[in-house]
Amino acid sequence: MNAPATYAAARMGLMLTELRLPTIARLWPEFTQRSDKEGWPSTRLLGALLEHELAERAKRRIARHRVESHLDPSKTLETFDFGLVPMISKAHVMALASGDSWLEKGATILLFGPPGAGKSHLGCGIGHALIDAGYRVLFTRTGEIVQKLQAARQSLQLPSMLAKLDHFDLIILDDLS
């Protein structure tokens, strides 16, 4: 009777890889052993494995979105010094960082001020918070995106480029001038 269990264990990794369930593939031996010792119902074992798989996927998705966003990793809301810019309401910025209402409405936020006032830092910080909330964000200089759109238009790739940009929930344009 030991041979079928060994066969199933050997095949388990292959099947989980084929199904693209890397977290379950990594955790199932430990979880099944614990389940056997502690007498878990099968639904508890399956639920625990699936919860870990979903959590890891969410973590990987956020990491992927953070890379594609081109946000400066050091410019977060945690590193922004609201004391240096007293005219900015921290409560208002934190409300914007949740993104739940203004993004769904398609509203626009404009940040104006002199050079060095923290506009880019604030934009990046809001972008990082929105990525953490599950949104897709792109941070780019205005001149760069205009050049890319012009090049796409010349190479007859404008619809494709616009479709790619449409995948983002928010595009942060830095340095308008």
PDB file of C-alpha atoms in Angstrom:
ATOM      1  CA  MET A   1       0.000   0.000   0.000  1.00  0.00           C
ATOM      2  CA  ASN A   2       2.967   2.306   0.444  1.00  0.00           C
ATOM      3  CA  ALA A   3       3.730   2.424  -3.285  1.00  0.00           C
ATOM      4  CA  PRO A   4       0.535   4.285  -4.339  1.00  0.00           C
ATOM      5  CA  ALA A   5       1.131   6.990  -1.681  1.00  0.00           C
ATOM      6  CA  THR A   6       4.720   7.409  -2.864  1.00  0.00           C
ATOM      7  CA  TYR A   7       3.543   7.602  -6.439  1.00  0.00           C
ATOM      8  CA  ALA A   8       0.939  10.189  -5.502  1.00  0.00           C
ATOM      9  CA  ALA A   9       3.520  12.234  -3.587  1.00  0.00           C
ATOM     10  CA  ALA A  10       5.968  12.127  -6.490  1.00  0.00           C
ATOM     11  CA  ARG A  11       3.285  13.151  -8.963  1.00  0.00           C
ATOM     12  CA  MET A  12       1.859  15.839  -6.693  1.00  0.00           C
ATOM     13  CA  GLY A  13       4.689  18.293  -7.369  1.00  0.00           C
ATOM     14  CA  LEU A  14       4.426  17.766 -11.103  1.00  0.00           C
ATOM     15  CA  MET A  15       0.672  18.265 -11.122  1.00  0.00           C
ATOM     16  CA  LEU A  16       0.860  21.391  -8.967  1.00  0.00           C
ATOM     17  CA  THR A  17       3.545  22.810 -11.245  1.00  0.00           C
ATOM     18  CA  GLU A  18       1.415  22.021 -14.296  1.00  0.00           C
ATOM     19  CA  LEU A  19      -1.541  23.762 -12.638  1.00  0.00           C
ATOM     20  CA  ARG A  20       0.726  26.734 -11.782  1.00  0.00           C
ATOM     21  CA  LEU A  21       0.221  26.503  -8.022  1.00  0.00           C
ATOM     22  CA  PRO A  22       3.783  27.126  -6.788  1.00  0.00           C
ATOM     23  CA  THR A  23       2.884  28.033  -3.208  1.00  0.00           C
ATOM     24  CA  ILE A  24       0.807  24.893  -2.705  1.00  0.00           C
ATOM     25  CA  ALA A  25       3.571  22.861  -4.366  1.00  0.00           C
ATOM     26  CA  ARG A  26       6.015  24.253  -1.807  1.00  0.00           C
ATOM     27  CA  LEU A  27       3.744  23.915   1.248  1.00  0.00           C
ATOM     28  CA  TRP A  28       1.667  20.778   0.734  1.00  0.00           C
ATOM     29  CA  PRO A  29       4.102  18.252   2.289  1.00  0.00           C
ATOM     30  CA  GLU A  30       4.360  20.262   5.523  1.00  0.00           C
ATOM     31  CA  PHE A  31       0.630  20.991   5.637  1.00  0.00           C
ATOM     32  CA  THR A  32      -0.452  17.399   4.951  1.00  0.00           C
ATOM     33  CA  GLN A  33       1.917  16.132   7.642  1.00  0.00           C
ATOM     34  CA  ARG A  34       0.515  18.628  10.133  1.00  0.00           C
ATOM     35  CA  SER A  35      -3.016  17.810   9.007  1.00  0.00           C
ATOM     36  CA  ASP A  36      -2.417  14.095   9.615  1.00  0.00           C
ATOM     37  CA  LYS A  37      -0.953  14.759  13.087  1.00  0.00           C
ATOM     38  CA  GLU A  38      -3.655  17.177  14.178  1.00  0.00           C
ATOM     39  CA  GLY A  39      -6.583  15.435  12.474  1.00  0.00           C
ATOM     40  CA  TRP A  40      -7.695  18.365  10.319  1.00  0.00           C
ATOM     41  CA  PRO A  41     -10.791  17.890   8.195  1.00  0.00           C
ATOM     42  CA  SER A  42      -9.938  17.820   4.488  1.00  0.00           C
ATOM     43  CA  THR A  43     -11.693  21.155   3.934  1.00  0.00           C
ATOM     44  CA  ARG A  44      -9.418  22.834   6.495  1.00  0.00           C
ATOM     45  CA  LEU A  45      -6.310  21.462   4.775  1.00  0.00           C
ATOM     46  CA  LEU A  46      -7.486  22.505   1.326  1.00  0.00           C
ATOM     47  CA  GLY A  47      -8.639  25.906   2.593  1.00  0.00           C
ATOM     48  CA  ALA A  48      -5.299  26.610   4.305  1.00  0.00           C
ATOM     49  CA  LEU A  49      -3.346  25.701   1.172  1.00  0.00           C
ATOM     50  CA  LEU A  50      -5.601  27.812  -1.058  1.00  0.00           C
ATOM     51  CA  GLU A  51      -5.403  30.821   1.303  1.00  0.00           C
ATOM     52  CA  HIS A  52      -1.601  30.703   1.168  1.00  0.00           C
ATOM     53  CA  GLU A  53      -1.652  30.402  -2.633  1.00  0.00           C
ATOM     54  CA  LEU A  54      -3.955  33.416  -2.959  1.00  0.00           C
ATOM     55  CA  ALA A  55      -1.881  35.499  -0.534  1.00  0.00           C
ATOM     56  CA  GLU A  56       1.331  34.735  -2.434  1.00  0.00           C
ATOM     57  CA  ARG A  57      -0.327  35.585  -5.748  1.00  0.00           C
ATOM     58  CA  ALA A  58      -1.489  38.929  -4.364  1.00  0.00           C
ATOM     59  CA  LYS A  59       2.038  39.633  -3.101  1.00  0.00           C
ATOM     60  CA  ARG A  60       3.572  38.765  -6.473  1.00  0.00           C
ATOM     61  CA  ARG A  61       0.953  40.859  -8.308  1.00  0.00           C
ATOM     62  CA  ILE A  62       1.708  43.908  -6.139  1.00  0.00           C
ATOM     63  CA  ALA A  63       5.450  43.433  -6.695  1.00  0.00           C
ATOM     64  CA  ARG A  64       4.887  43.139 -10.469  1.00  0.00           C
ATOM     65  CA  HIS A  65       2.675  46.240 -10.505  1.00  0.00           C
ATOM     66  CA  ARG A  66       5.239  48.165  -8.475  1.00  0.00           C
ATOM     67  CA  VAL A  67       7.968  47.340 -11.031  1.00  0.00           C
ATOM     68  CA  GLU A  68       5.815  48.254 -14.050  1.00  0.00           C
ATOM     69  CA  SER A  69       4.769  51.534 -12.391  1.00  0.00           C
ATOM     70  CA  HIS A  70       8.284  53.066 -12.604  1.00  0.00           C
ATOM     71  CA  LEU A  71       7.667  54.734  -9.227  1.00  0.00           C
ATOM     72  CA  ASP A  72      10.701  55.733  -7.200  1.00  0.00           C
ATOM     73  CA  PRO A  73      10.771  53.109  -4.411  1.00  0.00           C
ATOM     74  CA  SER A  74      12.068  55.621  -1.875  1.00  0.00           C
ATOM     75  CA  LYS A  75       9.246  58.128  -2.417  1.00  0.00           C
ATOM     76  CA  THR A  76       6.365  56.841  -0.317  1.00  0.00           C
ATOM     77  CA  LEU A  77       3.844  58.576   1.897  1.00  0.00           C
ATOM     78  CA  GLU A  78       5.744  57.236   4.906  1.00  0.00           C
ATOM     79  CA  THR A  79       8.883  59.109   3.792  1.00  0.00           C
ATOM     80  CA  PHE A  80       7.059  62.333   2.856  1.00  0.00           C
ATOM     81  CA  ASP A  81       7.539  65.080   5.452  1.00  0.00           C
ATOM     82  CA  PHE A  82       4.169  66.807   5.707  1.00  0.00           C
ATOM     83  CA  GLY A  83       5.701  69.250   8.203  1.00  0.00           C
ATOM     84  CA  LEU A  84       7.818  70.827   5.465  1.00  0.00           C
ATOM     85  CA  VAL A  85       4.743  71.632   3.359  1.00  0.00           C
ATOM     86  CA  PRO A  86       2.108  72.850   5.850  1.00  0.00           C
ATOM     87  CA  MET A  87      -0.395  73.828   3.140  1.00  0.00           C
ATOM     88  CA  ILE A  88      -0.896  70.143   2.279  1.00  0.00           C
ATOM     89  CA  SER A  89      -3.471  68.318   4.372  1.00  0.00           C
ATOM     90  CA  LYS A  90      -2.176  64.897   5.397  1.00  0.00           C
ATOM     91  CA  ALA A  91      -5.752  63.698   5.947  1.00  0.00           C
ATOM     92  CA  HIS A  92      -6.731  64.769   2.427  1.00  0.00           C
ATOM     93  CA  VAL A  93      -3.691  63.050   0.903  1.00  0.00           C
ATOM     94  CA  MET A  94      -4.448  59.852   2.823  1.00  0.00           C
ATOM     95  CA  ALA A  95      -8.030  59.960   1.558  1.00  0.00           C
ATOM     96  CA  LEU A  96      -6.711  60.312  -2.006  1.00  0.00           C
ATOM     97  CA  ALA A  97      -4.321  57.423  -1.386  1.00  0.00           C
ATOM     98  CA  SER A  98      -7.257  55.075  -0.748  1.00  0.00           C
ATOM     99  CA  GLY A  99      -8.380  55.829  -4.319  1.00  0.00           C
ATOM    100  CA  ASP A 100     -11.799  54.315  -3.848  1.00  0.00           C
ATOM    101  CA  SER A 101     -14.024  57.169  -5.037  1.00  0.00           C
ATOM    102  CA  TRP A 102     -12.037  59.595  -7.169  1.00  0.00           C
ATOM    103  CA  LEU A 103     -10.404  56.929  -9.335  1.00  0.00           C
ATOM    104  CA  GLU A 104     -13.721  55.216 -10.038  1.00  0.00           C
ATOM    105  CA  LYS A 105     -15.182  58.581 -11.125  1.00  0.00           C
ATOM    106  CA  GLY A 106     -12.230  59.241 -13.420  1.00  0.00           C
ATOM    107  CA  ALA A 107     -11.269  62.418 -11.562  1.00  0.00           C
ATOM    108  CA  THR A 108      -7.952  64.177 -12.067  1.00  0.00           C
ATOM    109  CA  ILE A 109      -5.551  65.454  -9.436  1.00  0.00           C
ATOM    110  CA  LEU A 110      -3.206  68.313 -10.274  1.00  0.00           C
ATOM    111  CA  LEU A 111      -0.236  69.095  -8.039  1.00  0.00           C
ATOM    112  CA  PHE A 112       1.243  72.562  -8.517  1.00  0.00           C
ATOM    113  CA  GLY A 113       4.060  74.286  -6.703  1.00  0.00           C
ATOM    114  CA  PRO A 114       7.606  75.529  -6.947  1.00  0.00           C
ATOM    115  CA  PRO A 115      10.489  73.176  -7.701  1.00  0.00           C
ATOM    116  CA  GLY A 116      11.515  71.090  -4.724  1.00  0.00           C
ATOM    117  CA  ALA A 117       8.148  71.361  -2.965  1.00  0.00           C
ATOM    118  CA  GLY A 118       7.584  67.600  -3.043  1.00  0.00           C
ATOM    119  CA  LYS A 119       5.074  67.239  -5.891  1.00  0.00           C
ATOM    120  CA  SER A 120       6.825  64.219  -7.416  1.00  0.00           C
ATOM    121  CA  HIS A 121       7.328  62.646  -3.992  1.00  0.00           C
ATOM    122  CA  LEU A 122       3.659  63.130  -3.154  1.00  0.00           C
ATOM    123  CA  GLY A 123       2.569  61.715  -6.522  1.00  0.00           C
ATOM    124  CA  CYS A 124       4.811  58.684  -6.055  1.00  0.00           C
ATOM    125  CA  GLY A 125       3.556  58.194  -2.503  1.00  0.00           C
ATOM    126  CA  ILE A 126      -0.065  58.208  -3.643  1.00  0.00           C
ATOM    127  CA  GLY A 127       0.885  55.840  -6.467  1.00  0.00           C
ATOM    128  CA  HIS A 128       2.536  53.381  -4.064  1.00  0.00           C
ATOM    129  CA  ALA A 129      -0.506  53.452  -1.776  1.00  0.00           C
ATOM    130  CA  LEU A 130      -2.834  52.800  -4.713  1.00  0.00           C
ATOM    131  CA  ILE A 131      -0.714  49.840  -5.848  1.00  0.00           C
ATOM    132  CA  ASP A 132      -0.993  48.434  -2.325  1.00  0.00           C
ATOM    133  CA  ALA A 133      -4.773  48.876  -2.638  1.00  0.00           C
ATOM    134  CA  GLY A 134      -4.777  46.783  -5.831  1.00  0.00           C
ATOM    135  CA  TYR A 135      -4.669  49.461  -8.532  1.00  0.00           C
ATOM    136  CA  ARG A 136      -2.299  49.601 -11.491  1.00  0.00           C
ATOM    137  CA  VAL A 137      -0.281  52.811 -11.717  1.00  0.00           C
ATOM    138  CA  LEU A 138       2.184  54.256 -14.234  1.00  0.00           C
ATOM    139  CA  PHE A 139       4.559  57.092 -13.321  1.00  0.00           C
ATOM    140  CA  THR A 140       6.227  58.861 -16.233  1.00  0.00           C
ATOM    141  CA  ARG A 141       7.538  62.236 -17.271  1.00  0.00           C
ATOM    142  CA  THR A 142       5.096  64.055 -19.521  1.00  0.00           C
ATOM    143  CA  GLY A 143       7.710  64.598 -22.227  1.00  0.00           C
ATOM    144  CA  GLU A 144       8.562  60.892 -22.322  1.00  0.00           C
ATOM    145  CA  ILE A 145       4.993  59.743 -22.779  1.00  0.00           C
ATOM    146  CA  VAL A 146       4.380  62.364 -25.480  1.00  0.00           C
ATOM    147  CA  GLN A 147       7.463  61.140 -27.348  1.00  0.00           C
ATOM    148  CA  LYS A 148       6.354  57.510 -27.009  1.00  0.00           C
ATOM    149  CA  LEU A 149       2.871  58.357 -28.276  1.00  0.00           C
ATOM    150  CA  GLN A 150       4.297  60.303 -31.239  1.00  0.00           C
ATOM    151  CA  ALA A 151       6.624  57.408 -32.102  1.00  0.00           C
ATOM    152  CA  ALA A 152       3.724  54.951 -31.830  1.00  0.00           C
ATOM    153  CA  ARG A 153       1.639  57.146 -34.121  1.00  0.00           C
ATOM    154  CA  GLN A 154       4.429  57.327 -36.716  1.00  0.00           C
ATOM    155  CA  SER A 155       4.909  53.554 -36.640  1.00  0.00           C
ATOM    156  CA  LEU A 156       1.128  53.003 -36.835  1.00  0.00           C
ATOM    157  CA  GLN A 157       1.153  51.466 -33.351  1.00  0.00           C
ATOM    158  CA  LEU A 158      -0.901  54.173 -31.611  1.00  0.00           C
ATOM    159  CA  PRO A 159      -3.998  52.003 -30.976  1.00  0.00           C
ATOM    160  CA  SER A 160      -1.785  49.320 -29.417  1.00  0.00           C
ATOM    161  CA  MET A 161       0.044  51.867 -27.258  1.00  0.00           C
ATOM    162  CA  LEU A 162      -3.242  53.426 -26.105  1.00  0.00           C
ATOM    163  CA  ALA A 163      -4.592  49.962 -25.274  1.00  0.00           C
ATOM    164  CA  LYS A 164      -1.524  49.312 -23.104  1.00  0.00           C
ATOM    165  CA  LEU A 165      -1.984  52.632 -21.307  1.00  0.00           C
ATOM    166  CA  ASP A 166      -5.668  51.846 -20.802  1.00  0.00           C
ATOM    167  CA  HIS A 167      -4.695  48.922 -18.560  1.00  0.00           C
ATOM    168  CA  PHE A 168      -3.563  51.392 -15.902  1.00  0.00           C
ATOM    169  CA  ASP A 169      -6.031  52.742 -13.371  1.00  0.00           C
ATOM    170  CA  LEU A 170      -3.886  55.847 -12.884  1.00  0.00           C
ATOM    171  CA  ILE A 171      -1.196  57.524 -14.958  1.00  0.00           C
ATOM    172  CA  ILE A 172       0.907  60.032 -13.044  1.00  0.00           C
ATOM    173  CA  LEU A 173       2.452  62.618 -15.351  1.00  0.00           C
ATOM    174  CA  ASP A 174       5.442  64.375 -13.818  1.00  0.00           C
ATOM    175  CA  ASP A 175       6.992  67.648 -14.993  1.00  0.00           C
ATOM    176  CA  LEU A 176       4.320  69.093 -17.240  1.00  0.00           C
ATOM    177  CA  SER A 177       6.507  71.989 -18.346  1.00  0.00           C
TER     178      SER A 177
END
